[in-house]
XYZ file of C-alpha atoms in Angstrom:
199
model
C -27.802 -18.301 -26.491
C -26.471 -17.680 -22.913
C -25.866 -14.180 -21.457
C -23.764 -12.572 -19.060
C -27.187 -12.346 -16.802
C -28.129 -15.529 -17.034
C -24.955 -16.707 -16.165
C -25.364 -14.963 -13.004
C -28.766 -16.387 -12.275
C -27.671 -19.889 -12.819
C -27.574 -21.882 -9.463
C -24.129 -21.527 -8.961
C -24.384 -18.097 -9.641
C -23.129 -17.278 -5.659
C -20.028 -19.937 -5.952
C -19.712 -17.843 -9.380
C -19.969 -14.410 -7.936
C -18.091 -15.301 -5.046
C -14.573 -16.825 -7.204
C -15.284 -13.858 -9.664
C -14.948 -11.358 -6.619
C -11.941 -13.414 -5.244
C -10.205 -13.356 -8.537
C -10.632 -9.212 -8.898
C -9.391 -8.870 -5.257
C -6.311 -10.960 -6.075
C -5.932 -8.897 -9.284
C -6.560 -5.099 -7.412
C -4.032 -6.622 -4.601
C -1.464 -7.568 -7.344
C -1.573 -3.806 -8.810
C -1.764 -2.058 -5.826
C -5.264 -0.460 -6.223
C -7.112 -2.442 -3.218
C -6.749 -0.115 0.063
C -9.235 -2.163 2.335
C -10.088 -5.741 2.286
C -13.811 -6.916 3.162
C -15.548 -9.823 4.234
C -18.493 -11.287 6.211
C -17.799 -13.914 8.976
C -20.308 -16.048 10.919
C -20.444 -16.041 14.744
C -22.525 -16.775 17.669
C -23.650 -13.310 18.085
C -24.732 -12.355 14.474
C -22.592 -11.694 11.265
C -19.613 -9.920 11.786
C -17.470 -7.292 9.482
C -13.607 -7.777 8.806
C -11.961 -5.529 7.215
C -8.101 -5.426 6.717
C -5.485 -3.119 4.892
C -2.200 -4.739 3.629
C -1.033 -3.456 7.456
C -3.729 -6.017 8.932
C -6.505 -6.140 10.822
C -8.262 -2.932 10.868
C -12.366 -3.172 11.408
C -14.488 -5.882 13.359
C -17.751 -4.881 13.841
C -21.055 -6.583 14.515
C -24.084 -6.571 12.797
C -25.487 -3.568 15.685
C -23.183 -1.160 13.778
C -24.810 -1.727 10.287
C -22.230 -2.995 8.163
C -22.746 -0.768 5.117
C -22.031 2.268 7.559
C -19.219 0.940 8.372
C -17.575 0.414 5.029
C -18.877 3.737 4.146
C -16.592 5.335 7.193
C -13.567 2.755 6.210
C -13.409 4.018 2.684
C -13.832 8.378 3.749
C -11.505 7.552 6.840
C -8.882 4.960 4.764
C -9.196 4.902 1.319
C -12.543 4.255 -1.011
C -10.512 1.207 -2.886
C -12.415 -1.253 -0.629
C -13.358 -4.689 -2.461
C -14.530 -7.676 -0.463
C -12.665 -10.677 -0.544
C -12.866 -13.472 1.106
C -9.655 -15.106 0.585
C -7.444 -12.119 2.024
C -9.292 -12.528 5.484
C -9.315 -16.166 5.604
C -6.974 -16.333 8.637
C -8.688 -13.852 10.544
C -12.099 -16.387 9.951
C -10.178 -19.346 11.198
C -8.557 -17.896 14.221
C -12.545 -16.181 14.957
C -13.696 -19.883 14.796
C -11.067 -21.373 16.633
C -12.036 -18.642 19.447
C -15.481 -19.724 19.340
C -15.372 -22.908 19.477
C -12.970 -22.720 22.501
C -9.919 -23.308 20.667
C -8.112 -20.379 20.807
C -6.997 -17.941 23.514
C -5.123 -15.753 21.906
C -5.243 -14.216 18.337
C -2.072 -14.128 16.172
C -3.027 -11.362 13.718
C -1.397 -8.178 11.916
C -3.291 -5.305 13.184
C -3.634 -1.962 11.855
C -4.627 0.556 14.663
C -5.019 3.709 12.752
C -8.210 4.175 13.328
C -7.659 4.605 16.947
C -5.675 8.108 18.140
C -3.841 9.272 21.458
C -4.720 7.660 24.570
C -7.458 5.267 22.621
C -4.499 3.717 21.123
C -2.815 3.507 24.139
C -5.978 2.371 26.292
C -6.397 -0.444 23.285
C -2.409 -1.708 23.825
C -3.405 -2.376 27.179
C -6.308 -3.908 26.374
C -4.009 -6.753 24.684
C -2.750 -7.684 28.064
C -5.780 -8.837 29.901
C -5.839 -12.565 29.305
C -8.015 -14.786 28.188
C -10.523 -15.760 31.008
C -10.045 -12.860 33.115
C -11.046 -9.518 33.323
C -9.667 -5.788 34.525
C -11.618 -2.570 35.424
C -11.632 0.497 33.749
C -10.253 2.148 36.332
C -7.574 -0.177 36.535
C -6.495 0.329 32.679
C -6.791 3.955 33.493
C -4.062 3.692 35.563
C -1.816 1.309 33.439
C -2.532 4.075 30.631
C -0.643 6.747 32.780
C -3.596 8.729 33.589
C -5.856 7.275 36.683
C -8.512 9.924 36.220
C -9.362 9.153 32.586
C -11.427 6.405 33.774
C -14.497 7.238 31.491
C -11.992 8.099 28.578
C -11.283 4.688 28.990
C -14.741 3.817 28.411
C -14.970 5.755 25.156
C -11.748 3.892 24.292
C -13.939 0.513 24.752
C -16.891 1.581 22.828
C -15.019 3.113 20.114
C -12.679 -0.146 20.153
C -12.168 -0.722 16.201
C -11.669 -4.161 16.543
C -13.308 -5.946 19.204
C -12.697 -10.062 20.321
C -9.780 -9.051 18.810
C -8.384 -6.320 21.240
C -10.333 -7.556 24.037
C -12.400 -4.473 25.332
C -14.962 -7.062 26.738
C -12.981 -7.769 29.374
C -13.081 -4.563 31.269
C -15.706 -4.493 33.578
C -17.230 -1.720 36.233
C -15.112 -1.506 39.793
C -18.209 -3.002 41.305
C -18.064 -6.130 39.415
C -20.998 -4.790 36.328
C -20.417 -5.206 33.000
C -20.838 -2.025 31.534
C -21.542 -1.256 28.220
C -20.570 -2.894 25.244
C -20.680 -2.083 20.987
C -22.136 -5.905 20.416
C -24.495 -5.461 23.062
C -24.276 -6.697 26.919
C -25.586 -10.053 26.174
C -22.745 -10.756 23.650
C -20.367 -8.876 26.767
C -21.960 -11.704 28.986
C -21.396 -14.699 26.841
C -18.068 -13.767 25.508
C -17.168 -13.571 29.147
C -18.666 -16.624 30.159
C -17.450 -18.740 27.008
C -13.831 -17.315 28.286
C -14.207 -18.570 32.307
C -15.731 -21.949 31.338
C -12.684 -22.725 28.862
């Protein structure tokens, strides 16, 4: 006689697991109990965290941030009805892919910017306007922000960024031409900026 465990140690226990997750995100979705969307995508620089509310896109984060942290602070800051599921974030994994593999220069995504307050929120809406393949200075953004002084609030703005590649806080670099500091780490800041000028 088969049991419920051995069903999930069967060897397509993971294709299983993953449709039986997929099918209780659809369900919570459908009666309004799921608050925050989860899912794992691959990248060049490491696995990386999506996380969406019915708004949109609300957490990217890379594997430096510790993933389980993360969720923890999504469901005390948003809501502890967070379920992973895959499905629900599918277009945010395509449109990630199509950036990596040179495909895509801009993203065409519902975000949710909650999680970002004041001038963070306003420092990340002009973040949005630097293109793809160039770059601006912090003290620059500080100025399109309406406060030239708040350069290094700025910089908190870009390493508290919610959503990174997505709201491209990469592409602000130091007045003297450094990179400066970045949440995935300055050799992802390098190669994301590199990737961009060789497209």
């Amino acid at each position: 006689m088969t049991t419920a465990l051995d069903a999930l140690l069967a060897p397509d226990a993971p294709a299983d697991l993953a449709r039986l997750t997929d099918r209780l995100a659809t369900q919570a979705t459908d009666a309004d109990l799921l608050d925050v969307a989860h899912r794992t995508i691959d990248s060049p620089y490491g696995p990386l965290l999506a996380a969406a509310t019915p708004a949109g896109l609300v957490r990217l984060a890379f594997a430096l941030e510790d993933h389980g942290v993360v969720l923890d602070r999504l469901a005390a800051q948003i809501s502890p009805r967070v379920l992973a599921s895959s499905r629900s974030l599918d277009p945010v994994a395509r449109q990630l892919e199509e950036y990596f593999a040179g495909r895509r220069q801009a993203f065409d995504l519902s975000l949710d910017l909650r999680l970002a307050r004041g001038f963070r929120r306003q420092v990340l809406d002009h973040l949005r306007e630097v293109p793809y393949g160039h770059t601006a200075t912090y003290t620059a953004i500080a100025a399109a922000s309406g406060s030239p002084r708040a350069v290094r609030a700025v910089g908190t703005a870009c390493a508290t960024n919610p959503i990174p590649i997505v709201v491209p806080c990469h592409r602000i670099v130091r007045t003297d031409g450094t990179i400066g500091q970045y949440l995935g780490g300055t050799a992802t800041k390098r190669a994301l900026l590199a990737m961009e000028e060789a497209a």
